[in-house]
């Protein structure tokens, strides 16, 4: 007879299986982070609309002949982005933006295979505990959904617009970050060592709050990117010469300003950064006062440092008028902060219960 406890593992085999699955999930998380950064580069180089068809299987193979390249180029020349912005583009220039988008899609497919094939192996060899199976299948389903969201985003820029909808871009980015969050959450719970008890009952709430705030801030960053809002109002700490700029609510109805007014969207993104940094620093101070030598306090401190560094990168990117290298560093920094927040919050709950001999 067995029971669920955190005391000891029933068998070294369970510990080994959890270690293998944890390493695999960390690899997936790293691939997702790389995918998001490549997606950011695709956005910044205006390459996302270069492939005008969704070919989940056939699209793995890029054009291999001059005729195939010309066919892809002809399809691109039919959409508004070419006709209104890139008219006269040479085939050689088209190839540059095509390779960015193709690389992004190829990496996305690679993540899917890197998840599905090991999942099948672990499943058929009996290495996955029953409670873990629906969680892993859920991650696979989220990945499939994300592929559909990606095409839904691209489709928004093929008919009437010269770029993709900022609404859909923000959803696509946030879904990728939710997948990263879920992957790291599960992996962090598969550690073999017991965790320290959270300093207070409120620690759990603050841990969840920090993860949620980072995700909201990333969503706002997606809106900023979708509206190219970072290319305007490139001063700090003032914005348009004011602490609170005028014309924040110039659009009607009012709610549109928070999604379609570049000034308002950038201003809210700034406020989100200030709020996140404040909560992270106060949380670190409280953790070090309550449990100064704990792993929890160290994690809270490092998280606050990461948020501060990310804020500084964001300000630098803004002041430099969003050069691509700084913008990608800022996007990568957001993922690092998110990973740190997830690790910190998940660590408060300890590992998943393990079967132990009665």
Coordinates of C-alpha atoms in Angstrom, one line a residue, residues 59-287:
X59 CA 5.7 25.0 -45.1
X60 CA 8.6 23.2 -43.4
X61 CA 10.4 23.2 -46.8
X62 CA 11.5 26.7 -48.0
X63 CA 11.6 27.7 -51.6
X64 CA 14.3 25.6 -53.4
X65 CA 14.3 27.1 -56.9
X66 CA 14.1 30.5 -58.6
X67 CA 10.5 29.7 -59.7
X68 CA 9.4 28.9 -56.1
X69 CA 11.0 32.1 -54.8
X70 CA 9.2 34.1 -57.5
X71 CA 5.9 32.4 -56.6
X72 CA 6.3 33.4 -52.9
X73 CA 7.3 36.9 -53.9
X74 CA 4.3 37.2 -56.2
X75 CA 2.0 36.3 -53.3
X76 CA 3.6 38.9 -51.1
X77 CA 3.2 41.6 -53.7
X78 CA -0.6 41.1 -53.6
X79 CA -0.9 42.3 -49.9
X80 CA -1.2 45.9 -48.7
X81 CA 2.2 45.9 -47.0
X82 CA 4.0 45.5 -50.3
X83 CA 1.7 47.8 -52.2
X84 CA 1.7 50.6 -49.7
X85 CA 5.1 50.4 -48.0
X86 CA 7.5 48.0 -49.9
X87 CA 6.5 48.6 -53.5
X88 CA 9.6 48.2 -55.7
X89 CA 11.3 45.8 -53.2
X90 CA 13.8 43.5 -55.0
X91 CA 13.6 39.7 -54.7
X92 CA 16.8 39.7 -52.8
X93 CA 15.3 42.0 -50.2
X94 CA 12.2 39.9 -50.0
X95 CA 14.4 36.9 -49.2
X96 CA 15.7 38.6 -46.1
X97 CA 12.3 39.1 -44.5
X98 CA 11.1 35.7 -45.7
X99 CA 13.9 33.9 -43.9
X100 CA 13.0 35.7 -40.7
X101 CA 9.4 34.6 -40.8
X102 CA 10.3 31.1 -42.0
X103 CA 12.8 30.7 -39.2
X104 CA 10.1 31.7 -36.7
X105 CA 7.7 29.2 -38.0
X106 CA 10.3 26.5 -38.3
X107 CA 11.4 27.0 -34.7
X108 CA 7.7 26.8 -33.6
X109 CA 7.3 23.5 -35.4
X110 CA 10.6 22.3 -33.8
X111 CA 9.2 23.1 -30.4
X112 CA 6.1 21.1 -31.2
X113 CA 8.2 18.1 -32.2
X114 CA 10.6 18.5 -29.3
X115 CA 7.6 18.3 -27.0
X116 CA 5.4 15.7 -28.7
X117 CA 8.1 13.0 -29.4
X118 CA 9.6 12.8 -25.9
X119 CA 6.1 13.0 -24.4
X120 CA 5.2 9.9 -26.5
X121 CA 8.4 8.1 -25.4
X122 CA 7.9 8.9 -21.7
X123 CA 4.2 7.9 -21.9
X124 CA 4.7 4.5 -23.6
X125 CA 7.7 3.6 -21.3
X126 CA 5.6 4.3 -18.2
X127 CA 7.7 7.2 -17.0
X128 CA 4.9 9.7 -16.5
X129 CA 2.9 9.5 -13.2
X130 CA -0.9 9.4 -13.8
X131 CA -1.5 12.9 -12.3
X132 CA 1.1 14.4 -14.5
X133 CA -0.3 13.1 -17.8
X134 CA -3.2 15.6 -18.2
X135 CA -0.9 18.5 -17.4
X136 CA 1.5 17.5 -20.2
X137 CA -1.3 16.9 -22.6
X138 CA -2.7 20.3 -21.7
X139 CA 0.7 21.9 -22.6
X140 CA 0.6 20.1 -25.9
X141 CA -2.9 21.4 -26.6
X142 CA -1.8 25.0 -25.7
X143 CA 1.0 24.7 -28.2
X144 CA -1.4 23.7 -30.9
X145 CA -3.7 26.5 -30.0
X146 CA -0.8 28.9 -30.2
X147 CA -0.1 27.9 -33.7
X148 CA -3.7 28.8 -34.7
X149 CA -3.4 32.1 -32.8
X150 CA -0.2 32.8 -34.8
X151 CA -2.0 32.4 -38.1
X152 CA -5.0 34.4 -36.8
X153 CA -2.6 37.2 -36.1
X154 CA -0.8 37.1 -39.5
X155 CA -4.2 36.9 -41.3
X156 CA -5.1 40.3 -39.8
X157 CA -2.4 42.0 -41.9
X158 CA -3.1 40.4 -45.3
X159 CA -6.2 42.2 -46.5
X160 CA -6.7 45.7 -45.3
X161 CA -3.8 46.5 -42.9
X162 CA -0.1 46.9 -43.6
X163 CA 0.8 45.2 -40.3
X164 CA -0.9 42.8 -37.9
X165 CA -3.5 43.8 -35.4
X166 CA -2.0 44.9 -32.1
X167 CA -4.8 43.1 -30.3
X168 CA -3.8 39.8 -31.9
X169 CA -0.1 40.4 -31.5
X170 CA -0.5 41.0 -27.8
X171 CA -2.7 37.8 -27.5
X172 CA -0.1 35.8 -29.4
X173 CA 2.8 37.1 -27.3
X174 CA 0.9 36.6 -24.0
X175 CA -0.1 33.0 -25.0
X176 CA 3.5 32.2 -25.6
X177 CA 4.3 33.5 -22.1
X178 CA 1.5 31.5 -20.6
X179 CA 2.9 28.4 -22.2
X180 CA 6.3 29.3 -20.8
X181 CA 4.8 29.9 -17.3
X182 CA 2.9 26.6 -17.3
X183 CA 6.0 24.7 -18.5
X184 CA 8.3 26.1 -15.8
X185 CA 5.6 25.7 -13.1
X186 CA 5.3 22.0 -13.8
X187 CA 9.1 21.5 -14.1
X188 CA 9.8 23.4 -10.9
X189 CA 7.4 21.1 -9.1
X190 CA 9.3 18.0 -10.1
X191 CA 12.4 18.8 -8.1
X192 CA 13.6 16.0 -5.8
X193 CA 14.3 18.1 -2.8
X194 CA 11.6 19.4 -0.3
X195 CA 11.2 23.1 -0.3
X196 CA 11.3 25.5 2.7
X197 CA 8.0 26.6 4.1
X198 CA 6.8 30.0 2.9
X199 CA 7.5 32.7 5.5
X200 CA 3.9 33.8 5.8
X201 CA 0.5 32.8 4.3
X202 CA 0.6 36.1 2.4
X203 CA 3.8 35.0 0.6
X204 CA 1.8 32.7 -1.7
X205 CA -0.5 35.6 -2.7
X206 CA 2.4 37.9 -3.4
X207 CA 4.1 35.2 -5.4
X208 CA 1.0 34.8 -7.6
X209 CA 0.6 38.6 -7.8
X210 CA 4.1 39.1 -9.2
X211 CA 3.6 36.4 -11.9
X212 CA 0.3 38.0 -12.9
X213 CA 1.8 41.5 -13.0
X214 CA 4.7 40.3 -15.2
X215 CA 2.2 38.7 -17.6
X216 CA 0.0 41.8 -17.7
X217 CA 3.2 43.9 -18.4
X218 CA 4.2 41.6 -21.2
X219 CA 0.7 41.9 -22.7
X220 CA 1.0 45.7 -22.5
X221 CA 4.4 45.4 -24.2
X222 CA 2.7 43.5 -27.0
X223 CA 0.3 46.4 -27.5
X224 CA 3.2 48.9 -27.5
X225 CA 5.0 46.8 -30.2
X226 CA 1.8 46.4 -32.2
X227 CA 1.3 50.1 -32.3
X228 CA 4.9 51.0 -32.7
X229 CA 4.3 53.2 -29.6
X230 CA 7.9 53.0 -28.5
X231 CA 9.0 55.1 -31.5
X232 CA 7.2 58.1 -30.1
X233 CA 7.6 60.0 -26.8
X234 CA 11.2 59.0 -26.4
X235 CA 11.9 60.9 -23.2
X236 CA 12.0 59.8 -19.5
X237 CA 10.9 60.4 -16.8
X238 CA 8.7 62.9 -18.4
X239 CA 6.5 61.9 -21.3
X240 CA 5.7 64.5 -24.0
X241 CA 7.2 67.0 -21.5
X242 CA 4.7 66.2 -18.8
X243 CA 4.4 63.9 -15.8
X244 CA 0.9 63.0 -17.0
X245 CA 0.6 63.8 -20.7
X246 CA -2.5 65.4 -22.2
X247 CA -4.5 63.7 -24.8
X248 CA -4.4 60.3 -23.0
X249 CA -8.1 60.0 -23.6
X250 CA -8.4 61.7 -27.0
X251 CA -10.3 58.8 -28.6
X252 CA -13.9 57.9 -28.2
X253 CA -15.2 55.7 -26.8
X254 CA -12.7 56.0 -23.9
X255 CA -11.8 52.4 -23.8
X256 CA -10.2 52.5 -27.2
X257 CA -7.4 54.7 -25.9
X258 CA -6.1 51.8 -23.8
X259 CA -5.6 49.7 -26.9
X260 CA -5.3 52.0 -29.9
X261 CA -3.8 55.3 -28.7
X262 CA 0.0 55.0 -28.8
X263 CA 0.4 57.6 -26.1
X264 CA -2.0 56.0 -23.7
X265 CA -0.7 52.5 -24.3
X266 CA 2.9 53.6 -23.7
X267 CA 1.9 55.5 -20.6
X268 CA 0.1 52.5 -19.1
X269 CA 3.1 50.3 -19.9
X270 CA 5.3 52.7 -18.0
X271 CA 2.9 52.7 -15.0
X272 CA 2.8 48.9 -15.1
X273 CA 6.6 48.9 -14.9
X274 CA 6.6 51.3 -11.9
X275 CA 4.0 49.1 -10.1
X276 CA 5.8 45.9 -10.8
X277 CA 9.1 47.3 -9.6
X278 CA 7.5 48.7 -6.4
X279 CA 5.8 45.4 -5.5
X280 CA 9.0 43.4 -6.2
X281 CA 11.2 45.6 -4.1
X282 CA 8.7 45.8 -1.1
X283 CA 8.3 42.0 -1.3
X284 CA 12.1 41.5 -1.2
X285 CA 12.4 43.8 1.8
X286 CA 9.6 42.0 3.6
X287 CA 11.1 38.6 2.8

